Amino acid sequence: MTQAFNHTHYIIRKKVFSILGAKLHIYDSSENLVLYSQMKAFKLKEDISLYTDENMDKELVRIKARSAIDFSATYDVDDSITGEHVGALRRKGLKSILKDEWVILDRHDSEIGTIKEDSTFKALLRRVINLIPQSYNVELDGQTITTFKQNFNPFVTKINVDFSNDPKLHFDRRLGLAAGILLCAVEGKQDS
C-alpha cells in the first residue's frame, strides 16, 4: 500500500464554491498534500477517484455508488492499483434525516462497523442552524477507533480525521479516507 495511507492524522479540505465540481485536498498532519480528488459536477451517480496529487496521473482509490440517486446509497471502495475491493459504505437514509449514520461493510458486504454523528441533539440543532460543525465517530467492535471533526468555515469544508485510536490498523485507511470524502461530498449536499 502506498505511503499516502500510512498516516494517523489527515485533513480533508473542500472548497465550497467551485463551478466545475468539488476539489478535495487531503493533507497529512504536517499539511503536506498526500491525496487529491476532483468530483465532477451534476453527476447522477457518484464516481470519485483519489489521486496522488493534483496532476491526477496516478489513481489510487475509486469510490463508486452502486446506483443513481439513492437515499440509502452504497458506495464501493476499490484499490485502483491492485483491483482489490476494499469494502463499502452504506448511508442509512431514513436514520440520517435526524442524525447522520453510515454502515461500514467489508469486502464481502458483511457489516463491520458504523459511522455516527456525535449526538442527536446537536444533529437536530445542525439541521436548523447550519453553523454548528459536524463530528462523527467510527465504531468497530463497539469501540470508537476513528473520529471525523469538521471545522466551521463558510467557504471551506475542513474535516480532521484522527486514526490514533487504531494503531493496529483494524480500519483500512483507504476505507476510512473514502468515508471522509463521502462525508464532505454527500453529507455536504444536504445542507445546500
PDB file of C-alpha atoms in Angstrom:
ATOM      1  CA  MET A   1       0.000   0.000   0.000  1.00  0.00           C
ATOM      2  CA  THR A   2       1.230   3.485  -0.816  1.00  0.00           C
ATOM      3  CA  GLN A   3       2.663   5.876   1.796  1.00  0.00           C
ATOM      4  CA  ALA A   4      -0.414   8.098   1.459  1.00  0.00           C
ATOM      5  CA  PHE A   5      -2.363   5.646   3.655  1.00  0.00           C
ATOM      6  CA  ASN A   6       0.223   5.322   6.449  1.00  0.00           C
ATOM      7  CA  HIS A   7      -0.654   8.449   8.430  1.00  0.00           C
ATOM      8  CA  THR A   8      -2.534   8.746  11.718  1.00  0.00           C
ATOM      9  CA  HIS A   9      -3.982  12.224  11.133  1.00  0.00           C
ATOM     10  CA  TYR A  10      -5.392  13.752   7.956  1.00  0.00           C
ATOM     11  CA  ILE A  11      -7.096  16.983   6.985  1.00  0.00           C
ATOM     12  CA  ILE A  12      -9.654  16.846   4.159  1.00  0.00           C
ATOM     13  CA  ARG A  13     -10.408  20.238   2.589  1.00  0.00           C
ATOM     14  CA  LYS A  14     -13.128  21.019   0.078  1.00  0.00           C
ATOM     15  CA  LYS A  15     -13.732  24.476  -1.330  1.00  0.00           C
ATOM     16  CA  VAL A  16     -17.429  25.254  -1.145  1.00  0.00           C
ATOM     17  CA  PHE A  17     -17.601  27.411  -4.264  1.00  0.00           C
ATOM     18  CA  SER A  18     -16.350  25.523  -7.299  1.00  0.00           C
ATOM     19  CA  ILE A  19     -18.013  25.796 -10.703  1.00  0.00           C
ATOM     20  CA  LEU A  20     -16.596  22.631 -12.296  1.00  0.00           C
ATOM     21  CA  GLY A  21     -17.155  20.325  -9.306  1.00  0.00           C
ATOM     22  CA  ALA A  22     -15.680  19.884  -5.861  1.00  0.00           C
ATOM     23  CA  LYS A  23     -11.918  19.784  -5.391  1.00  0.00           C
ATOM     24  CA  LEU A  24     -10.799  17.858  -2.343  1.00  0.00           C
ATOM     25  CA  HIS A  25      -7.282  18.074  -0.957  1.00  0.00           C
ATOM     26  CA  ILE A  26      -6.137  15.571   1.664  1.00  0.00           C
ATOM     27  CA  TYR A  27      -3.164  16.586   3.805  1.00  0.00           C
ATOM     28  CA  ASP A  28      -1.145  14.791   6.462  1.00  0.00           C
ATOM     29  CA  SER A  29      -0.635  16.319   9.929  1.00  0.00           C
ATOM     30  CA  SER A  30       2.295  18.401   8.585  1.00  0.00           C
ATOM     31  CA  GLU A  31      -0.027  19.813   5.902  1.00  0.00           C
ATOM     32  CA  ASN A  32       1.722  18.004   3.042  1.00  0.00           C
ATOM     33  CA  LEU A  33      -0.634  17.060   0.211  1.00  0.00           C
ATOM     34  CA  VAL A  34      -0.975  13.249   0.184  1.00  0.00           C
ATOM     35  CA  LEU A  35      -4.146  12.737  -1.901  1.00  0.00           C
ATOM     36  CA  TYR A  36      -6.330  14.740  -4.261  1.00  0.00           C
ATOM     37  CA  SER A  37      -9.786  14.320  -5.760  1.00  0.00           C
ATOM     38  CA  GLN A  38     -11.833  16.360  -8.172  1.00  0.00           C
ATOM     39  CA  MET A  39     -15.514  15.450  -8.294  1.00  0.00           C
ATOM     40  CA  LYS A  40     -17.455  16.244 -11.426  1.00  0.00           C
ATOM     41  CA  ALA A  41     -20.483  18.473 -11.058  1.00  0.00           C
ATOM     42  CA  PHE A  42     -24.007  17.356 -11.971  1.00  0.00           C
ATOM     43  CA  LYS A  43     -23.419  13.596 -11.817  1.00  0.00           C
ATOM     44  CA  LEU A  44     -26.413  11.387 -11.059  1.00  0.00           C
ATOM     45  CA  LYS A  45     -24.204   8.550  -9.862  1.00  0.00           C
ATOM     46  CA  GLU A  46     -21.194   9.394  -7.695  1.00  0.00           C
ATOM     47  CA  ASP A  47     -17.872   8.156  -9.072  1.00  0.00           C
ATOM     48  CA  ILE A  48     -14.961   9.618  -7.123  1.00  0.00           C
ATOM     49  CA  SER A  49     -11.259   8.910  -7.648  1.00  0.00           C
ATOM     50  CA  LEU A  50      -8.412   9.617  -5.222  1.00  0.00           C
ATOM     51  CA  TYR A  51      -5.114  10.527  -6.837  1.00  0.00           C
ATOM     52  CA  THR A  52      -1.585  11.042  -5.534  1.00  0.00           C
ATOM     53  CA  ASP A  53      -1.659  14.739  -6.475  1.00  0.00           C
ATOM     54  CA  GLU A  54      -3.391  17.479  -8.469  1.00  0.00           C
ATOM     55  CA  ASN A  55      -1.914  16.205 -11.765  1.00  0.00           C
ATOM     56  CA  MET A  56      -4.307  13.221 -11.438  1.00  0.00           C
ATOM     57  CA  ASP A  57      -1.788  10.947 -13.184  1.00  0.00           C
ATOM     58  CA  LYS A  58      -1.911   8.091 -10.661  1.00  0.00           C
ATOM     59  CA  GLU A  59      -5.287   6.918  -9.360  1.00  0.00           C
ATOM     60  CA  LEU A  60      -5.088   5.087  -6.012  1.00  0.00           C
ATOM     61  CA  VAL A  61      -8.697   4.547  -4.920  1.00  0.00           C
ATOM     62  CA  ARG A  62     -12.096   4.619  -6.625  1.00  0.00           C
ATOM     63  CA  ILE A  63     -15.350   5.284  -4.727  1.00  0.00           C
ATOM     64  CA  LYS A  64     -18.404   4.421  -6.771  1.00  0.00           C
ATOM     65  CA  ALA A  65     -22.125   4.492  -5.963  1.00  0.00           C
ATOM     66  CA  ARG A  66     -23.920   1.250  -6.779  1.00  0.00           C
ATOM     67  CA  SER A  67     -26.992   3.109  -8.003  1.00  0.00           C
ATOM     68  CA  ALA A  68     -28.041   6.574  -9.093  1.00  0.00           C
ATOM     69  CA  ILE A  69     -29.792   8.962  -6.695  1.00  0.00           C
ATOM     70  CA  ASP A  70     -30.395   6.641  -3.765  1.00  0.00           C
ATOM     71  CA  PHE A  71     -31.227   7.998  -0.313  1.00  0.00           C
ATOM     72  CA  SER A  72     -29.646   4.890   1.248  1.00  0.00           C
ATOM     73  CA  ALA A  73     -26.823   4.603  -1.266  1.00  0.00           C
ATOM     74  CA  THR A  74     -23.999   2.097  -1.006  1.00  0.00           C
ATOM     75  CA  TYR A  75     -20.562   3.202  -2.172  1.00  0.00           C
ATOM     76  CA  ASP A  76     -17.970   0.610  -3.180  1.00  0.00           C
ATOM     77  CA  VAL A  77     -14.343   1.384  -2.387  1.00  0.00           C
ATOM     78  CA  ASP A  78     -11.737  -0.256  -4.620  1.00  0.00           C
ATOM     79  CA  ASP A  79      -7.949  -0.089  -4.751  1.00  0.00           C
ATOM     80  CA  SER A  80      -7.204   1.155  -8.280  1.00  0.00           C
ATOM     81  CA  ILE A  81      -3.675  -0.267  -8.367  1.00  0.00           C
ATOM     82  CA  THR A  82      -4.377  -3.836  -7.206  1.00  0.00           C
ATOM     83  CA  GLY A  83      -8.038  -4.027  -8.258  1.00  0.00           C
ATOM     84  CA  GLU A  84      -8.872  -5.178  -4.713  1.00  0.00           C
ATOM     85  CA  HIS A  85     -12.384  -4.481  -3.436  1.00  0.00           C
ATOM     86  CA  VAL A  86     -11.595  -2.864  -0.064  1.00  0.00           C
ATOM     87  CA  GLY A  87     -15.172  -2.627   1.258  1.00  0.00           C
ATOM     88  CA  ALA A  88     -18.212  -0.398   1.057  1.00  0.00           C
ATOM     89  CA  LEU A  89     -20.015   2.368   2.910  1.00  0.00           C
ATOM     90  CA  ARG A  90     -23.810   2.450   3.104  1.00  0.00           C
ATOM     91  CA  ARG A  91     -25.725   5.535   4.173  1.00  0.00           C
ATOM     92  CA  LYS A  92     -28.665   4.817   6.464  1.00  0.00           C
ATOM     93  CA  GLY A  93     -31.161   7.000   4.607  1.00  0.00           C
ATOM     94  CA  LEU A  94     -34.116   7.393   6.958  1.00  0.00           C
ATOM     95  CA  LYS A  95     -32.000   7.410  10.121  1.00  0.00           C
ATOM     96  CA  SER A  96     -29.823  10.113   8.579  1.00  0.00           C
ATOM     97  CA  ILE A  97     -32.741  12.547   8.474  1.00  0.00           C
ATOM     98  CA  LEU A  98     -32.333  13.113  12.210  1.00  0.00           C
ATOM     99  CA  LYS A  99     -28.729  12.026  12.734  1.00  0.00           C
ATOM    100  CA  ASP A 100     -26.243  11.031  10.014  1.00  0.00           C
ATOM    101  CA  GLU A 101     -25.362   7.357  10.145  1.00  0.00           C
ATOM    102  CA  TRP A 102     -23.378   5.057   7.860  1.00  0.00           C
ATOM    103  CA  VAL A 103     -22.663   1.322   7.912  1.00  0.00           C
ATOM    104  CA  ILE A 104     -19.150   0.077   7.138  1.00  0.00           C
ATOM    105  CA  LEU A 105     -19.063  -3.133   5.089  1.00  0.00           C
ATOM    106  CA  ASP A 106     -16.113  -5.437   4.484  1.00  0.00           C
ATOM    107  CA  ARG A 107     -15.203  -6.765   1.023  1.00  0.00           C
ATOM    108  CA  HIS A 108     -17.928  -9.442   1.349  1.00  0.00           C
ATOM    109  CA  ASP A 109     -20.642  -6.884   2.263  1.00  0.00           C
ATOM    110  CA  SER A 110     -20.721  -8.003   5.924  1.00  0.00           C
ATOM    111  CA  GLU A 111     -21.264  -5.192   8.430  1.00  0.00           C
ATOM    112  CA  ILE A 112     -18.100  -4.480  10.428  1.00  0.00           C
ATOM    113  CA  GLY A 113     -18.856  -1.075  11.939  1.00  0.00           C
ATOM    114  CA  THR A 114     -20.696   2.227  11.882  1.00  0.00           C
ATOM    115  CA  ILE A 115     -20.074   5.925  11.417  1.00  0.00           C
ATOM    116  CA  LYS A 116     -22.428   8.067  13.501  1.00  0.00           C
ATOM    117  CA  GLU A 117     -22.886  11.753  14.045  1.00  0.00           C
ATOM    118  CA  ASP A 118     -21.848  12.657  17.591  1.00  0.00           C
ATOM    119  CA  SER A 119     -25.182  13.457  19.274  1.00  0.00           C
ATOM    120  CA  THR A 120     -28.847  13.508  18.325  1.00  0.00           C
ATOM    121  CA  PHE A 121     -29.404  16.893  19.982  1.00  0.00           C
ATOM    122  CA  LYS A 122     -26.509  18.534  18.118  1.00  0.00           C
ATOM    123  CA  ALA A 123     -27.580  16.818  14.882  1.00  0.00           C
ATOM    124  CA  LEU A 124     -31.109  18.226  15.183  1.00  0.00           C
ATOM    125  CA  LEU A 125     -29.711  21.648  16.018  1.00  0.00           C
ATOM    126  CA  ARG A 126     -27.437  21.449  12.932  1.00  0.00           C
ATOM    127  CA  ARG A 127     -30.487  20.839  10.723  1.00  0.00           C
ATOM    128  CA  VAL A 128     -31.928  24.161  11.922  1.00  0.00           C
ATOM    129  CA  ILE A 129     -28.769  26.220  12.434  1.00  0.00           C
ATOM    130  CA  ASN A 130     -26.232  25.362   9.771  1.00  0.00           C
ATOM    131  CA  LEU A 131     -23.345  26.911  11.723  1.00  0.00           C
ATOM    132  CA  ILE A 132     -22.522  24.038  14.080  1.00  0.00           C
ATOM    133  CA  PRO A 133     -19.663  21.832  12.820  1.00  0.00           C
ATOM    134  CA  GLN A 134     -20.365  18.114  12.467  1.00  0.00           C
ATOM    135  CA  SER A 135     -18.483  15.409  14.319  1.00  0.00           C
ATOM    136  CA  TYR A 136     -18.593  11.662  13.644  1.00  0.00           C
ATOM    137  CA  ASN A 137     -17.363   8.584  15.485  1.00  0.00           C
ATOM    138  CA  VAL A 138     -16.305   5.382  13.745  1.00  0.00           C
ATOM    139  CA  GLU A 139     -17.059   2.275  15.791  1.00  0.00           C
ATOM    140  CA  LEU A 140     -15.685  -1.197  15.113  1.00  0.00           C
ATOM    141  CA  ASP A 141     -16.427  -3.986  17.609  1.00  0.00           C
ATOM    142  CA  GLY A 142     -18.126  -1.483  19.927  1.00  0.00           C
ATOM    143  CA  GLN A 143     -15.051   0.752  20.236  1.00  0.00           C
ATOM    144  CA  THR A 144     -14.545   4.241  18.807  1.00  0.00           C
ATOM    145  CA  ILE A 145     -11.404   3.938  16.708  1.00  0.00           C
ATOM    146  CA  THR A 146     -11.591   6.956  14.402  1.00  0.00           C
ATOM    147  CA  THR A 147     -13.142  10.418  14.531  1.00  0.00           C
ATOM    148  CA  PHE A 148     -14.080  12.925  11.852  1.00  0.00           C
ATOM    149  CA  LYS A 149     -14.394  16.501  13.111  1.00  0.00           C
ATOM    150  CA  GLN A 150     -15.483  19.354  10.886  1.00  0.00           C
ATOM    151  CA  ASN A 151     -14.178  22.881  11.446  1.00  0.00           C
ATOM    152  CA  PHE A 152     -16.625  25.690  10.821  1.00  0.00           C
ATOM    153  CA  ASN A 153     -15.738  27.852   7.832  1.00  0.00           C
ATOM    154  CA  PRO A 154     -18.423  29.090   5.395  1.00  0.00           C
ATOM    155  CA  PHE A 155     -16.044  28.914   2.397  1.00  0.00           C
ATOM    156  CA  VAL A 156     -14.057  25.703   3.001  1.00  0.00           C
ATOM    157  CA  THR A 157     -15.287  22.395   4.384  1.00  0.00           C
ATOM    158  CA  LYS A 158     -12.475  21.019   6.505  1.00  0.00           C
ATOM    159  CA  ILE A 159     -12.599  17.652   8.247  1.00  0.00           C
ATOM    160  CA  ASN A 160      -9.914  16.479  10.654  1.00  0.00           C
ATOM    161  CA  VAL A 161      -9.535  12.703  10.559  1.00  0.00           C
ATOM    162  CA  ASP A 162      -7.959  11.015  13.579  1.00  0.00           C
ATOM    163  CA  PHE A 163      -6.948   7.337  13.381  1.00  0.00           C
ATOM    164  CA  SER A 164      -4.805   7.468  16.565  1.00  0.00           C
ATOM    165  CA  ASN A 165      -7.136   5.075  18.458  1.00  0.00           C
ATOM    166  CA  ASP A 166      -6.414   2.453  15.782  1.00  0.00           C
ATOM    167  CA  PRO A 167      -2.641   1.799  15.931  1.00  0.00           C
ATOM    168  CA  LYS A 168      -3.058  -1.795  14.662  1.00  0.00           C
ATOM    169  CA  LEU A 169      -4.867  -0.608  11.506  1.00  0.00           C
ATOM    170  CA  HIS A 170      -8.112  -2.527  12.064  1.00  0.00           C
ATOM    171  CA  PHE A 171      -9.889   0.121   9.973  1.00  0.00           C
ATOM    172  CA  ASP A 172      -8.367   0.180   6.488  1.00  0.00           C
ATOM    173  CA  ARG A 173      -7.177   3.751   5.854  1.00  0.00           C
ATOM    174  CA  ARG A 174      -8.411   3.572   2.253  1.00  0.00           C
ATOM    175  CA  LEU A 175     -11.929   2.868   3.515  1.00  0.00           C
ATOM    176  CA  GLY A 176     -11.580   5.478   6.262  1.00  0.00           C
ATOM    177  CA  LEU A 177     -10.494   8.225   3.882  1.00  0.00           C
ATOM    178  CA  ALA A 178     -13.248   7.230   1.450  1.00  0.00           C
ATOM    179  CA  ALA A 179     -15.673   7.760   4.345  1.00  0.00           C
ATOM    180  CA  GLY A 180     -14.193  11.214   4.981  1.00  0.00           C
ATOM    181  CA  ILE A 181     -14.554  12.117   1.298  1.00  0.00           C
ATOM    182  CA  LEU A 182     -18.192  10.974   1.331  1.00  0.00           C
ATOM    183  CA  LEU A 183     -18.895  12.973   4.482  1.00  0.00           C
ATOM    184  CA  CYS A 184     -17.587  16.055   2.646  1.00  0.00           C
ATOM    185  CA  ALA A 185     -19.323  15.260  -0.638  1.00  0.00           C
ATOM    186  CA  VAL A 186     -22.620  13.551   0.207  1.00  0.00           C
ATOM    187  CA  GLU A 187     -23.471  14.948   3.622  1.00  0.00           C
ATOM    188  CA  GLY A 188     -22.397  18.372   2.402  1.00  0.00           C
ATOM    189  CA  LYS A 189     -25.050  18.288  -0.364  1.00  0.00           C
ATOM    190  CA  GLN A 190     -27.925  18.008   2.088  1.00  0.00           C
ATOM    191  CA  ASP A 191     -27.042  21.410   3.531  1.00  0.00           C
ATOM    192  CA  SER A 192     -27.043  23.114   0.130  1.00  0.00           C
TER     193      SER A 192
END
